[in-house]
Amino acid sequence: MDDLLRLINGYQLSQAIHVAATLGIADRLAGGARDAEDLAVATDAHAPALYRLLRALAAVGILHEDADHRFALTPLGEGLRTDVPDSAAGWAAFIGRPYHWSAWSQLLHSVRTGENAFAAVHGVDVWTYRAEHPEESGIFDAAMTALAARVTASVLAAYDFGQFEVVADIGGSRGTLLAAILAHHPHLRGILFDRPGVVAGVDLGERCRIVGGSFFEAVPGGADAYILKSVLHDWDDETSVAILQSIRRAAPAGSAVLILERRLGPPNAEPAGKLSDLNMLVATGGRERTRDEYARLLEAAGYGLVSETPAGPVSVFEAR
Ligand SMILES: C[S@@+](CC[C@H](N)C(=O)[O-])C[C@H]1O[C@@H](n2cnc3c(N)ncnc32)[C@H](O)[C@@H]1O
């Protein structure tokens, strides 16, 4: 029963961690333990209420409360610092944002109708909403940067990008993955492509061209590999095929498409993928997919799946 109740009440913990991340609590504890009064002054919070938040986080092992009611980071809580490798801070700061949260409040609508809850709540799709709310776009892009940084090492270790000359990252956000690929392979040149507001001001050095635009209109030509990382899961099948076809129109003959996505696991296992799939249903109208489902999308767009290379939490699906 306790286990069941913990799952039922899971949103409370999610929001508690989100609030701690928004207040930058972990960074403020990087130098050692502090009490709630001290942290409340630093974060412009109500000290008694902040104490209640911190003791709840201590009860689940993210913080440790000592006999003087001072709080310190546990090894788990260290992951909420913004300055550590593998930081989850950016994702935690995003996941509980009220506009995203309110879409999740309408999961029932999605389950009843199959429709995207975000559009039902906000009247526009998530990308239009973020373009109209630059602060939210910035928080989301930082979350993507944090998540991309978490998989970069495993992707570089598992897959040889050195076989290419020019790698384009389509929907590449602010270029975390592409920058790491270029640093790892000094002969490579890169093209970073995303919506204009996302790539504005990004500079990845002279070996990388930055291009703003929409993959529904045109993507840049001239690359021999086109990366789509965590992009197709944002879209339904028909739209995903349209994105792949847009790449196919621009890409030189023989070039590769590299889909980097989490592969949906077997029944009764791997809940992270299944929950991410619900997040896609609610937030973007997309879905997580199995290997066969990616193969079918590729085929519908005129590509053939050549290989799947597991790379930590994601797979590299290579198509030609
Ligand atoms: C889930 S994020 C993934 C970002 C990055 N590839 C990563 O894995 O960190 C999806 C990206 O698709 C971009 N995107 C959405 N619609 C787009 C469009 N029409 N044209 C180009 N990029 C788009 C978003 O701006 C966002 O950066």
Coordinates of C-alpha atoms and ligand atoms in Angstrom, one line a residue:
M1 CA 0.0 0.0 0.0
D2 CA 2.8 2.4 0.9
D3 CA 4.5 1.7 -2.5
L4 CA 1.2 2.3 -4.3
L5 CA 0.5 5.6 -2.4
R6 CA 4.1 6.8 -3.2
L7 CA 3.4 6.2 -6.9
I8 CA -0.1 7.9 -6.7
N9 CA 1.4 11.0 -5.0
G10 CA 4.4 11.1 -7.3
Y11 CA 3.5 14.5 -8.7
Q12 CA 4.1 16.1 -5.3
L13 CA 7.7 15.1 -5.3
S14 CA 8.2 16.2 -8.9
Q15 CA 6.9 19.6 -8.1
A16 CA 8.9 19.8 -4.8
I17 CA 12.1 19.1 -6.7
H18 CA 11.1 21.5 -9.5
V19 CA 10.7 24.3 -6.9
A20 CA 14.0 23.5 -5.3
A21 CA 15.7 23.7 -8.7
T22 CA 13.9 26.9 -9.6
L23 CA 15.2 28.5 -6.3
G24 CA 18.7 27.2 -7.1
I25 CA 18.9 25.4 -3.7
A26 CA 21.5 22.8 -4.8
D27 CA 23.9 25.5 -6.1
R28 CA 23.5 27.4 -2.8
L29 CA 24.4 24.3 -0.8
A30 CA 27.5 23.5 -3.0
G31 CA 29.7 25.2 -0.3
G32 CA 28.2 23.3 2.6
A33 CA 25.2 23.0 4.9
R34 CA 22.9 26.0 5.4
D35 CA 19.6 26.5 7.3
A36 CA 16.2 27.5 5.9
E37 CA 16.4 31.1 7.2
D38 CA 19.7 31.7 5.5
L39 CA 18.4 30.0 2.3
A40 CA 15.1 31.9 2.4
V41 CA 17.0 35.2 2.4
A42 CA 19.1 34.1 -0.5
T43 CA 16.2 32.9 -2.6
D44 CA 13.5 35.4 -1.6
A45 CA 11.4 32.7 0.0
H46 CA 9.2 32.3 3.1
A47 CA 11.5 30.7 5.6
P48 CA 9.0 28.4 7.4
A49 CA 7.5 27.2 4.1
L50 CA 11.0 26.7 2.6
Y51 CA 11.9 24.6 5.7
R52 CA 8.9 22.4 5.0
L53 CA 10.0 21.9 1.4
L54 CA 13.6 21.1 2.5
R55 CA 12.7 18.6 5.1
A56 CA 10.4 16.8 2.6
L57 CA 13.4 16.6 0.2
A58 CA 15.5 15.4 3.1
A59 CA 13.0 12.7 3.8
V60 CA 13.4 11.2 0.3
G61 CA 17.2 11.4 0.3
I62 CA 17.9 14.4 -1.8
L63 CA 19.1 16.5 1.2
H64 CA 20.3 15.7 4.6
E65 CA 19.0 17.6 7.7
D66 CA 21.3 17.7 10.7
A67 CA 20.4 18.2 14.4
D68 CA 20.7 22.0 14.0
H69 CA 18.2 22.0 11.1
R70 CA 20.9 22.7 8.5
F71 CA 20.6 21.1 5.1
A72 CA 23.3 19.6 3.0
L73 CA 23.3 17.9 -0.4
T74 CA 23.4 14.1 -0.4
P75 CA 25.1 12.3 -3.4
L76 CA 21.7 12.2 -5.1
G77 CA 21.1 15.9 -4.4
E78 CA 24.5 16.8 -5.9
G79 CA 22.9 16.0 -9.3
L80 CA 20.7 19.1 -8.9
R81 CA 23.7 21.4 -9.0
T82 CA 24.1 23.2 -12.3
D83 CA 27.9 22.9 -12.4
V84 CA 28.3 19.1 -12.1
P85 CA 28.8 16.7 -15.0
D86 CA 25.5 14.9 -15.7
S87 CA 23.5 17.7 -14.0
A88 CA 19.7 17.2 -13.9
A89 CA 19.1 20.8 -12.8
G90 CA 18.0 22.1 -16.2
W91 CA 15.4 19.3 -16.6
A92 CA 14.1 19.8 -13.0
A93 CA 13.8 23.5 -13.6
F94 CA 11.7 22.9 -16.7
I95 CA 9.5 19.9 -15.8
G96 CA 7.2 21.7 -13.3
R97 CA 6.7 24.9 -15.2
P98 CA 3.1 25.9 -14.9
Y99 CA 2.4 25.9 -18.6
H100 CA 3.7 22.4 -19.0
W101 CA 2.2 21.3 -15.7
S102 CA -1.3 22.5 -16.9
A103 CA -1.0 20.3 -20.0
W104 CA -0.3 17.3 -17.8
S105 CA -3.4 18.2 -15.7
Q106 CA -5.4 17.3 -18.9
L107 CA -3.9 13.9 -19.4
L108 CA -7.4 12.5 -19.1
H109 CA -8.4 14.6 -22.1
S110 CA -5.6 13.0 -24.2
V111 CA -6.5 9.5 -23.0
R112 CA -10.2 10.1 -23.9
T113 CA -9.6 11.7 -27.3
G114 CA -6.1 10.8 -28.4
E115 CA -5.6 14.6 -28.7
N116 CA -2.6 16.6 -27.6
A117 CA -3.5 18.1 -24.2
F118 CA -1.1 21.0 -24.6
A119 CA -3.0 22.3 -27.7
A120 CA -6.3 21.7 -25.9
V121 CA -5.2 23.8 -22.9
H122 CA -3.2 26.6 -24.6
G123 CA -4.8 26.7 -28.1
V124 CA -1.4 26.5 -29.8
D125 CA 1.2 23.8 -30.2
V126 CA 4.1 23.7 -27.8
W127 CA 6.6 25.2 -30.2
T128 CA 4.4 28.2 -31.1
Y129 CA 3.8 28.7 -27.4
R130 CA 7.5 28.7 -26.6
A131 CA 8.3 31.0 -29.5
E132 CA 5.7 33.5 -28.0
H133 CA 7.2 33.0 -24.5
P134 CA 11.0 33.5 -24.8
E135 CA 11.5 32.9 -21.1
E136 CA 9.9 29.5 -21.4
S137 CA 11.9 28.8 -24.5
G138 CA 15.1 29.6 -22.7
I139 CA 14.2 27.3 -19.8
F140 CA 13.3 24.5 -22.2
D141 CA 16.4 24.9 -24.3
A142 CA 18.5 24.8 -21.1
A143 CA 16.7 21.6 -20.1
M144 CA 17.6 20.1 -23.6
T145 CA 21.2 21.2 -23.1
A146 CA 21.3 19.4 -19.8
L147 CA 19.8 16.2 -21.2
A148 CA 22.1 16.3 -24.3
A149 CA 25.1 16.7 -22.1
R150 CA 24.1 13.5 -20.2
V151 CA 24.2 11.3 -23.3
T152 CA 27.1 13.0 -25.2
A153 CA 29.9 10.8 -23.8
S154 CA 28.0 7.5 -24.4
V155 CA 27.0 8.6 -28.0
L156 CA 30.6 9.5 -28.9
A157 CA 32.0 6.3 -27.4
A158 CA 29.4 4.1 -29.2
Y159 CA 29.2 5.6 -32.7
D160 CA 32.0 6.7 -35.1
F161 CA 31.1 10.1 -36.4
G162 CA 34.7 10.3 -37.8
Q163 CA 33.5 8.5 -41.0
F164 CA 31.8 11.7 -42.1
E165 CA 33.0 15.1 -43.4
V166 CA 30.0 17.3 -42.6
V167 CA 27.5 16.5 -39.9
A168 CA 24.3 18.5 -39.7
D169 CA 22.3 18.4 -36.4
I170 CA 18.7 19.1 -37.4
G171 CA 16.6 20.4 -34.4
G172 CA 20.0 20.5 -32.6
S173 CA 18.9 23.1 -30.0
R174 CA 21.9 25.2 -28.9
G175 CA 24.5 22.7 -30.2
T176 CA 25.6 20.7 -27.1
L177 CA 25.9 17.4 -29.0
L178 CA 27.3 18.9 -32.2
A179 CA 29.9 20.9 -30.3
A180 CA 31.1 17.7 -28.6
I181 CA 31.2 15.8 -31.9
L182 CA 33.2 18.5 -33.6
A183 CA 35.6 18.6 -30.6
H184 CA 36.1 14.9 -30.8
H185 CA 36.7 14.8 -34.6
P186 CA 38.9 17.8 -35.6
H187 CA 38.5 17.1 -39.4
L188 CA 34.7 17.4 -39.2
R189 CA 32.6 20.4 -40.1
G190 CA 29.2 21.0 -38.7
I191 CA 25.8 22.6 -39.5
L192 CA 23.5 23.4 -36.6
F193 CA 19.9 23.9 -37.6
D194 CA 17.0 24.8 -35.4
R195 CA 14.2 27.4 -35.1
P196 CA 15.7 30.9 -35.5
G197 CA 15.0 32.0 -31.9
V198 CA 16.7 28.9 -30.5
V199 CA 20.0 29.3 -32.5
A200 CA 20.2 33.1 -32.2
G201 CA 23.5 34.0 -30.7
V202 CA 24.9 30.5 -30.8
D203 CA 28.6 30.3 -31.9
L204 CA 30.2 26.9 -32.2
G205 CA 33.4 28.2 -33.9
E206 CA 34.5 28.5 -37.4
R207 CA 34.0 24.8 -38.3
C208 CA 30.3 25.1 -37.7
R209 CA 27.6 27.0 -39.7
I210 CA 24.5 28.1 -37.7
V211 CA 21.3 28.1 -39.6
G212 CA 17.8 29.1 -38.4
G213 CA 14.7 27.9 -40.1
S214 CA 11.9 25.3 -40.0
F215 CA 12.4 21.7 -41.0
F216 CA 9.0 21.8 -42.6
E217 CA 10.2 24.3 -45.1
A218 CA 13.8 23.3 -45.9
V219 CA 17.0 22.1 -44.2
P220 CA 20.5 22.9 -45.3
G221 CA 22.1 20.7 -48.0
G222 CA 25.7 19.7 -48.2
A223 CA 26.1 17.3 -45.2
D224 CA 26.9 13.6 -45.4
A225 CA 25.2 12.9 -42.1
Y226 CA 22.0 14.4 -40.7
I227 CA 21.3 13.9 -37.0
L228 CA 17.8 14.0 -35.6
K229 CA 18.2 13.7 -31.8
S230 CA 15.0 13.7 -29.7
V231 CA 13.2 15.3 -32.6
L232 CA 11.0 12.6 -34.1
H233 CA 9.6 11.7 -30.7
D234 CA 8.0 15.1 -30.7
W235 CA 5.8 14.4 -33.7
D236 CA 3.2 11.9 -34.9
D237 CA 4.0 9.5 -37.7
E238 CA 2.8 11.6 -40.6
T239 CA 4.7 14.6 -39.5
S240 CA 7.8 12.6 -38.7
V241 CA 7.8 11.3 -42.3
A242 CA 7.4 14.8 -43.6
I243 CA 10.5 15.9 -41.5
L244 CA 12.5 12.9 -42.9
Q245 CA 11.4 13.7 -46.5
S246 CA 12.4 17.3 -46.0
I247 CA 15.9 16.0 -45.1
R248 CA 15.9 13.7 -48.1
R249 CA 15.1 16.6 -50.4
A250 CA 18.2 18.5 -49.2
A251 CA 20.6 15.7 -48.5
P252 CA 23.2 14.6 -51.0
A253 CA 22.8 11.1 -52.4
G254 CA 24.3 8.4 -50.1
S255 CA 24.3 10.6 -47.0
A256 CA 23.2 9.1 -43.7
V257 CA 20.3 10.0 -41.4
L258 CA 21.1 9.3 -37.8
I259 CA 18.1 9.1 -35.5
L260 CA 19.1 9.4 -31.9
E261 CA 16.2 8.4 -29.7
R262 CA 15.3 6.3 -26.7
R263 CA 14.1 2.9 -28.0
L264 CA 10.8 2.0 -26.4
G265 CA 11.4 -1.2 -24.3
P266 CA 9.5 -4.4 -24.0
P267 CA 6.2 -4.8 -22.0
N268 CA 6.4 -4.6 -18.2
A269 CA 9.8 -2.9 -18.1
E270 CA 11.7 0.3 -18.7
P271 CA 9.1 2.8 -17.3
A272 CA 11.2 5.9 -18.2
G273 CA 10.4 5.3 -21.9
K274 CA 6.7 4.7 -21.3
L275 CA 6.4 7.8 -19.1
S276 CA 8.3 9.9 -21.7
D277 CA 5.8 8.6 -24.2
L278 CA 3.0 10.0 -22.1
N279 CA 4.9 13.2 -21.8
M280 CA 4.9 13.3 -25.6
L281 CA 1.2 12.6 -25.8
V282 CA 0.5 15.4 -23.4
A283 CA 3.1 18.0 -24.4
T284 CA 4.0 17.7 -28.0
G285 CA 1.5 15.3 -29.7
G286 CA 4.4 12.9 -30.5
R287 CA 5.3 9.4 -29.2
E288 CA 8.2 7.2 -28.2
R289 CA 8.8 4.3 -30.6
T290 CA 10.2 0.8 -30.9
R291 CA 12.9 -0.1 -33.4
D292 CA 10.4 -1.5 -35.8
E293 CA 8.3 1.7 -35.6
Y294 CA 11.4 3.8 -36.5
A295 CA 12.2 1.3 -39.3
R296 CA 8.6 1.8 -40.7
L297 CA 8.9 5.7 -40.5
L298 CA 12.2 5.6 -42.4
E299 CA 10.8 3.3 -45.0
A300 CA 7.8 5.6 -45.5
A301 CA 10.2 8.4 -46.2
G302 CA 12.3 6.5 -48.6
Y303 CA 15.1 5.4 -46.3
G304 CA 16.3 2.0 -45.1
L305 CA 17.4 1.3 -41.5
V306 CA 21.0 0.1 -41.7
S307 CA 21.9 -0.4 -38.1
E308 CA 21.0 0.3 -34.5
T309 CA 23.9 1.2 -32.1
P310 CA 22.9 1.3 -28.4
A311 CA 24.6 4.4 -26.8
G312 CA 23.6 4.6 -23.1
P313 CA 20.0 5.7 -22.7
V314 CA 19.5 6.3 -26.5
S315 CA 20.1 4.3 -29.7
V316 CA 21.7 5.6 -32.9
F317 CA 19.4 4.4 -35.7
E318 CA 21.5 4.8 -38.9
A319 CA 19.6 5.0 -42.2
R320 CA 20.7 5.6 -45.8
Ligands
LIG1 C1 13.2 17.9 -27.9 S1 14.1 19.1 -28.6 C2 15.7 18.3 -28.9 C3 16.8 19.2 -29.1 C4 18.2 18.5 -29.3 N1 18.2 17.7 -30.5 C5 18.5 17.6 -28.1 O1 18.4 16.4 -28.2 O2 18.9 18.1 -27.1 C6 13.4 19.3 -30.2 C7 14.0 20.5 -31.0 O3 13.3 20.6 -32.2 C8 13.3 22.0 -32.5 N2 12.2 22.2 -33.5 C9 10.9 22.2 -33.3 N3 10.2 22.5 -34.4 C10 11.1 22.8 -35.3 C11 11.1 23.2 -36.7 N4 9.9 23.4 -37.3 N5 12.2 23.4 -37.4 C12 13.4 23.2 -36.7 N6 13.6 22.8 -35.5 C13 12.4 22.6 -34.7 C14 13.1 22.6 -31.2 O4 13.4 24.0 -31.2 C15 14.0 21.8 -30.3 O5 15.3 22.4 -30.2

